[in-house]
Amino acid sequence: MSEIVYVGLGSNLNAPEKQVSQALTALANLPNTGLVDSSSLYLSKPLGPQDQDDYINAVAKLSTELQPLELLDQLQKIENKQGRIRKEERWGARTLDLDLLLFGNRVIQNERLTVPHYDMRNRCFVLIPLSEISQHIELPDGSQLNTLIAKINQQGIQRL
Ligand code: ROI
């Protein structure tokens, strides 16, 4: 059975627009997985330390037959190929971040993976690109994307 999955992309190092575009191509080429849709690229102010460059963010919608941890392995492979260094400071600059946001309607909680993404409800650079591609998403707990967006500060993000 295939599931609909949303992945958040973010970069603020080494030509961020190129990193995100290249990652979208890599997602489209994943095994047993299709890229259904992707958002525009967005320019966003850093969440976390402010002494780092602005980010390029986007969200991709996939249809996959992979299991969650298999998909996570694939995402980490793409991050590593594009020069991600795992030791990078928490909340610091990064070459490429691929976050598993939603996996069908599943709630997943284990050592490697928390789905829905633990902080997606508070992140305009996740919610706004997500709503560009799928307006009427409901999270597993029944909360509506539109309601979440109405609650967050939408400044500091610009569609490119
Ligand atoms: N800030 C923005 N704007 N975009 C991101 O993708 C992003 N990713 C992160 C932290 C460091 C939390 N800040 C971010 O991991």
PDB file of C-alpha atoms and ligand atoms in Angstrom:
ATOM      1  CA  MET A   1       0.000   0.000   0.000  1.00  0.00           C
ATOM      2  CA  SER A   2       1.294   3.455  -0.746  1.00  0.00           C
ATOM      3  CA  GLU A   3       1.053   6.392   1.608  1.00  0.00           C
ATOM      4  CA  ILE A   4       1.117  10.128   1.068  1.00  0.00           C
ATOM      5  CA  VAL A   5       4.087  11.734   2.778  1.00  0.00           C
ATOM      6  CA  TYR A   6       5.184  15.338   3.206  1.00  0.00           C
ATOM      7  CA  VAL A   7       8.861  16.268   3.483  1.00  0.00           C
ATOM      8  CA  GLY A   8      10.194  19.678   4.515  1.00  0.00           C
ATOM      9  CA  LEU A   9      13.351  20.910   2.805  1.00  0.00           C
ATOM     10  CA  GLY A  10      15.656  23.591   4.204  1.00  0.00           C
ATOM     11  CA  SER A  11      19.116  24.986   3.453  1.00  0.00           C
ATOM     12  CA  ASN A  12      21.141  28.071   4.267  1.00  0.00           C
ATOM     13  CA  LEU A  13      24.641  27.055   3.146  1.00  0.00           C
ATOM     14  CA  ASN A  14      26.445  26.445  -0.152  1.00  0.00           C
ATOM     15  CA  ALA A  15      23.971  27.911  -2.665  1.00  0.00           C
ATOM     16  CA  PRO A  16      20.744  27.069  -0.806  1.00  0.00           C
ATOM     17  CA  GLU A  17      18.443  27.354  -3.837  1.00  0.00           C
ATOM     18  CA  LYS A  18      20.582  24.844  -5.689  1.00  0.00           C
ATOM     19  CA  GLN A  19      20.643  22.523  -2.665  1.00  0.00           C
ATOM     20  CA  VAL A  20      16.850  22.500  -2.432  1.00  0.00           C
ATOM     21  CA  SER A  21      16.303  22.071  -6.191  1.00  0.00           C
ATOM     22  CA  GLN A  22      18.825  19.250  -6.302  1.00  0.00           C
ATOM     23  CA  ALA A  23      17.149  17.578  -3.326  1.00  0.00           C
ATOM     24  CA  LEU A  24      13.757  17.751  -5.080  1.00  0.00           C
ATOM     25  CA  THR A  25      15.284  15.892  -8.020  1.00  0.00           C
ATOM     26  CA  ALA A  26      16.760  13.323  -5.644  1.00  0.00           C
ATOM     27  CA  LEU A  27      13.339  12.837  -4.017  1.00  0.00           C
ATOM     28  CA  ALA A  28      11.772  12.302  -7.449  1.00  0.00           C
ATOM     29  CA  ASN A  29      14.287   9.505  -8.042  1.00  0.00           C
ATOM     30  CA  LEU A  30      13.757   7.566  -4.803  1.00  0.00           C
ATOM     31  CA  PRO A  31      12.909   3.858  -5.110  1.00  0.00           C
ATOM     32  CA  ASN A  32       9.235   2.830  -4.802  1.00  0.00           C
ATOM     33  CA  THR A  33       8.364   6.478  -4.386  1.00  0.00           C
ATOM     34  CA  GLY A  34       6.961   9.232  -6.578  1.00  0.00           C
ATOM     35  CA  LEU A  35       7.171  12.993  -6.255  1.00  0.00           C
ATOM     36  CA  VAL A  36       3.512  14.057  -6.451  1.00  0.00           C
ATOM     37  CA  ASP A  37       3.993  17.787  -6.034  1.00  0.00           C
ATOM     38  CA  SER A  38       6.359  20.380  -4.628  1.00  0.00           C
ATOM     39  CA  SER A  39       5.867  23.902  -3.351  1.00  0.00           C
ATOM     40  CA  SER A  40       7.580  27.049  -4.561  1.00  0.00           C
ATOM     41  CA  LEU A  41      10.832  27.947  -2.883  1.00  0.00           C
ATOM     42  CA  TYR A  42      10.529  30.343   0.063  1.00  0.00           C
ATOM     43  CA  LEU A  43      13.058  32.650   1.686  1.00  0.00           C
ATOM     44  CA  SER A  44      12.730  32.609   5.487  1.00  0.00           C
ATOM     45  CA  LYS A  45      14.385  34.216   8.489  1.00  0.00           C
ATOM     46  CA  PRO A  46      16.315  31.718  10.620  1.00  0.00           C
ATOM     47  CA  LEU A  47      14.547  30.110  13.526  1.00  0.00           C
ATOM     48  CA  GLY A  48      17.258  29.846  16.180  1.00  0.00           C
ATOM     49  CA  PRO A  49      20.489  31.832  16.329  1.00  0.00           C
ATOM     50  CA  GLN A  50      20.221  34.966  14.185  1.00  0.00           C
ATOM     51  CA  ASP A  51      23.912  35.073  13.239  1.00  0.00           C
ATOM     52  CA  GLN A  52      23.290  32.802  10.253  1.00  0.00           C
ATOM     53  CA  ASP A  53      21.975  33.398   6.742  1.00  0.00           C
ATOM     54  CA  ASP A  54      18.317  33.264   5.754  1.00  0.00           C
ATOM     55  CA  TYR A  55      16.998  29.875   4.675  1.00  0.00           C
ATOM     56  CA  ILE A  56      15.512  28.527   1.499  1.00  0.00           C
ATOM     57  CA  ASN A  57      12.570  26.275   2.378  1.00  0.00           C
ATOM     58  CA  ALA A  58      10.111  24.144   0.436  1.00  0.00           C
ATOM     59  CA  VAL A  59       7.787  21.194   0.996  1.00  0.00           C
ATOM     60  CA  ALA A  60       7.461  18.081  -1.188  1.00  0.00           C
ATOM     61  CA  LYS A  61       4.514  15.707  -1.412  1.00  0.00           C
ATOM     62  CA  LEU A  62       5.493  12.091  -2.064  1.00  0.00           C
ATOM     63  CA  SER A  63       3.639   8.870  -2.602  1.00  0.00           C
ATOM     64  CA  THR A  64       5.694   5.992  -1.242  1.00  0.00           C
ATOM     65  CA  GLU A  65       5.599   2.270  -0.634  1.00  0.00           C
ATOM     66  CA  LEU A  66       8.603   2.515   1.700  1.00  0.00           C
ATOM     67  CA  GLN A  67       8.194   2.062   5.428  1.00  0.00           C
ATOM     68  CA  PRO A  68       8.858   5.180   7.536  1.00  0.00           C
ATOM     69  CA  LEU A  69      12.359   4.142   8.636  1.00  0.00           C
ATOM     70  CA  GLU A  70      13.249   3.050   5.108  1.00  0.00           C
ATOM     71  CA  LEU A  71      12.214   6.482   3.861  1.00  0.00           C
ATOM     72  CA  LEU A  72      14.164   8.138   6.691  1.00  0.00           C
ATOM     73  CA  ASP A  73      17.276   6.200   5.603  1.00  0.00           C
ATOM     74  CA  GLN A  74      16.781   7.461   2.051  1.00  0.00           C
ATOM     75  CA  LEU A  75      16.341  11.062   3.210  1.00  0.00           C
ATOM     76  CA  GLN A  76      19.505  10.877   5.296  1.00  0.00           C
ATOM     77  CA  LYS A  77      21.382   9.454   2.310  1.00  0.00           C
ATOM     78  CA  ILE A  78      20.364  12.496   0.258  1.00  0.00           C
ATOM     79  CA  GLU A  79      21.387  14.848   3.091  1.00  0.00           C
ATOM     80  CA  ASN A  80      24.771  13.149   3.350  1.00  0.00           C
ATOM     81  CA  LYS A  81      25.368  13.181  -0.410  1.00  0.00           C
ATOM     82  CA  GLN A  82      24.726  16.904  -0.436  1.00  0.00           C
ATOM     83  CA  GLY A  83      27.405  17.556   2.131  1.00  0.00           C
ATOM     84  CA  ARG A  84      25.448  17.539   5.370  1.00  0.00           C
ATOM     85  CA  ILE A  85      27.750  17.203   8.337  1.00  0.00           C
ATOM     86  CA  ARG A  86      25.850  15.622  11.196  1.00  0.00           C
ATOM     87  CA  LYS A  87      27.888  17.399  13.860  1.00  0.00           C
ATOM     88  CA  GLU A  88      26.556  20.774  12.724  1.00  0.00           C
ATOM     89  CA  GLU A  89      25.532  22.824  15.721  1.00  0.00           C
ATOM     90  CA  ARG A  90      21.934  22.317  16.876  1.00  0.00           C
ATOM     91  CA  TRP A  91      19.805  25.121  15.415  1.00  0.00           C
ATOM     92  CA  GLY A  92      22.810  26.277  13.394  1.00  0.00           C
ATOM     93  CA  ALA A  93      23.422  26.678   9.656  1.00  0.00           C
ATOM     94  CA  ARG A  94      23.017  23.621   7.469  1.00  0.00           C
ATOM     95  CA  THR A  95      23.593  22.545   3.870  1.00  0.00           C
ATOM     96  CA  LEU A  96      20.436  20.442   3.630  1.00  0.00           C
ATOM     97  CA  ASP A  97      17.765  19.366   6.032  1.00  0.00           C
ATOM     98  CA  LEU A  98      15.065  16.920   4.992  1.00  0.00           C
ATOM     99  CA  ASP A  99      12.372  16.563   7.651  1.00  0.00           C
ATOM    100  CA  LEU A 100       9.702  13.895   7.523  1.00  0.00           C
ATOM    101  CA  LEU A 101       6.647  16.004   8.423  1.00  0.00           C
ATOM    102  CA  LEU A 102       3.657  13.718   7.897  1.00  0.00           C
ATOM    103  CA  PHE A 103       3.366  10.054   6.932  1.00  0.00           C
ATOM    104  CA  GLY A 104      -0.226   9.360   5.927  1.00  0.00           C
ATOM    105  CA  ASN A 105      -2.263   9.701   9.064  1.00  0.00           C
ATOM    106  CA  ARG A 106       0.278   7.863  11.191  1.00  0.00           C
ATOM    107  CA  VAL A 107       1.708   8.803  14.564  1.00  0.00           C
ATOM    108  CA  ILE A 108       5.250   7.479  14.880  1.00  0.00           C
ATOM    109  CA  GLN A 109       7.368   7.772  17.987  1.00  0.00           C
ATOM    110  CA  ASN A 110      10.649   5.937  18.235  1.00  0.00           C
ATOM    111  CA  GLU A 111      14.333   6.581  18.821  1.00  0.00           C
ATOM    112  CA  ARG A 112      14.944   7.757  15.281  1.00  0.00           C
ATOM    113  CA  LEU A 113      11.712   9.331  14.236  1.00  0.00           C
ATOM    114  CA  THR A 114       8.866  11.491  15.516  1.00  0.00           C
ATOM    115  CA  VAL A 115       5.942  12.001  13.123  1.00  0.00           C
ATOM    116  CA  PRO A 116       4.219  14.428  12.859  1.00  0.00           C
ATOM    117  CA  HIS A 117       7.412  16.498  13.074  1.00  0.00           C
ATOM    118  CA  TYR A 118       7.634  17.733  16.679  1.00  0.00           C
ATOM    119  CA  ASP A 119       7.683  21.457  15.859  1.00  0.00           C
ATOM    120  CA  MET A 120       5.911  21.730  12.501  1.00  0.00           C
ATOM    121  CA  ARG A 121       2.843  23.402  14.035  1.00  0.00           C
ATOM    122  CA  ASN A 122       4.958  26.417  14.992  1.00  0.00           C
ATOM    123  CA  ARG A 123       7.031  26.811  11.850  1.00  0.00           C
ATOM    124  CA  CYS A 124       5.744  29.195   9.191  1.00  0.00           C
ATOM    125  CA  PHE A 125       8.431  27.919   6.794  1.00  0.00           C
ATOM    126  CA  VAL A 126       6.780  24.487   7.001  1.00  0.00           C
ATOM    127  CA  LEU A 127       3.074  25.366   7.237  1.00  0.00           C
ATOM    128  CA  ILE A 128       2.955  27.953   4.452  1.00  0.00           C
ATOM    129  CA  PRO A 129       4.651  25.867   1.719  1.00  0.00           C
ATOM    130  CA  LEU A 130       2.568  22.888   2.892  1.00  0.00           C
ATOM    131  CA  SER A 131      -0.658  24.825   2.412  1.00  0.00           C
ATOM    132  CA  GLU A 132       0.457  25.917  -1.052  1.00  0.00           C
ATOM    133  CA  ILE A 133       0.356  22.295  -2.230  1.00  0.00           C
ATOM    134  CA  SER A 134      -2.384  20.858   0.013  1.00  0.00           C
ATOM    135  CA  GLN A 135      -4.798  23.366   1.497  1.00  0.00           C
ATOM    136  CA  HIS A 136      -6.985  21.056   3.503  1.00  0.00           C
ATOM    137  CA  ILE A 137      -4.585  18.886   5.432  1.00  0.00           C
ATOM    138  CA  GLU A 138      -5.641  17.487   8.761  1.00  0.00           C
ATOM    139  CA  LEU A 139      -3.042  16.276  11.245  1.00  0.00           C
ATOM    140  CA  PRO A 140      -3.516  12.881  12.934  1.00  0.00           C
ATOM    141  CA  ASP A 141      -4.881  14.636  16.042  1.00  0.00           C
ATOM    142  CA  GLY A 142      -7.602  16.291  13.953  1.00  0.00           C
ATOM    143  CA  SER A 143      -6.123  19.789  13.868  1.00  0.00           C
ATOM    144  CA  GLN A 144      -6.549  21.630  10.565  1.00  0.00           C
ATOM    145  CA  LEU A 145      -3.673  23.195   8.670  1.00  0.00           C
ATOM    146  CA  ASN A 146      -5.647  26.400   8.101  1.00  0.00           C
ATOM    147  CA  THR A 147      -6.274  26.794  11.819  1.00  0.00           C
ATOM    148  CA  LEU A 148      -2.579  26.286  12.595  1.00  0.00           C
ATOM    149  CA  ILE A 149      -1.593  28.884  10.004  1.00  0.00           C
ATOM    150  CA  ALA A 150      -3.998  31.420  11.451  1.00  0.00           C
ATOM    151  CA  LYS A 151      -2.212  31.101  14.795  1.00  0.00           C
ATOM    152  CA  ILE A 152       1.374  31.654  13.655  1.00  0.00           C
ATOM    153  CA  ASN A 153       3.310  34.768  12.764  1.00  0.00           C
ATOM    154  CA  GLN A 154       3.605  34.792   8.979  1.00  0.00           C
ATOM    155  CA  GLN A 155       6.208  37.506   8.808  1.00  0.00           C
ATOM    156  CA  GLY A 156       9.746  36.545   7.955  1.00  0.00           C
ATOM    157  CA  ILE A 157       8.777  34.348   5.031  1.00  0.00           C
ATOM    158  CA  GLN A 158       8.696  35.296   1.378  1.00  0.00           C
ATOM    159  CA  ARG A 159       7.642  33.200  -1.601  1.00  0.00           C
ATOM    160  CA  LEU A 160      10.218  33.333  -4.381  1.00  0.00           C
TER     161      LEU A 160
HETATM  162  N1  ROI B   1      15.035  28.262  10.158  1.00  0.00           N
HETATM  163  C1  ROI B   1      14.441  28.405   8.966  1.00  0.00           C
HETATM  164  N2  ROI B   1      13.946  29.592   8.616  1.00  0.00           N
HETATM  165  N3  ROI B   1      14.323  27.366   8.085  1.00  0.00           N
HETATM  166  C2  ROI B   1      14.799  26.133   8.396  1.00  0.00           C
HETATM  167  O1  ROI B   1      14.675  25.201   7.573  1.00  0.00           O
HETATM  168  C3  ROI B   1      15.419  25.940   9.651  1.00  0.00           C
HETATM  169  N4  ROI B   1      15.905  24.724  10.031  1.00  0.00           N
HETATM  170  C4  ROI B   1      16.454  24.524  11.211  1.00  0.00           C
HETATM  171  C5  ROI B   1      16.596  25.628  12.227  1.00  0.00           C
HETATM  172  C6  ROI B   1      18.064  25.763  12.603  1.00  0.00           C
HETATM  173  C7  ROI B   1      15.789  25.253  13.449  1.00  0.00           C
HETATM  174  N5  ROI B   1      16.128  26.898  11.732  1.00  0.00           N
HETATM  175  C8  ROI B   1      15.527  27.049  10.519  1.00  0.00           C
HETATM  176  O2  ROI B   1      16.884  23.322  11.525  1.00  0.00           O
END
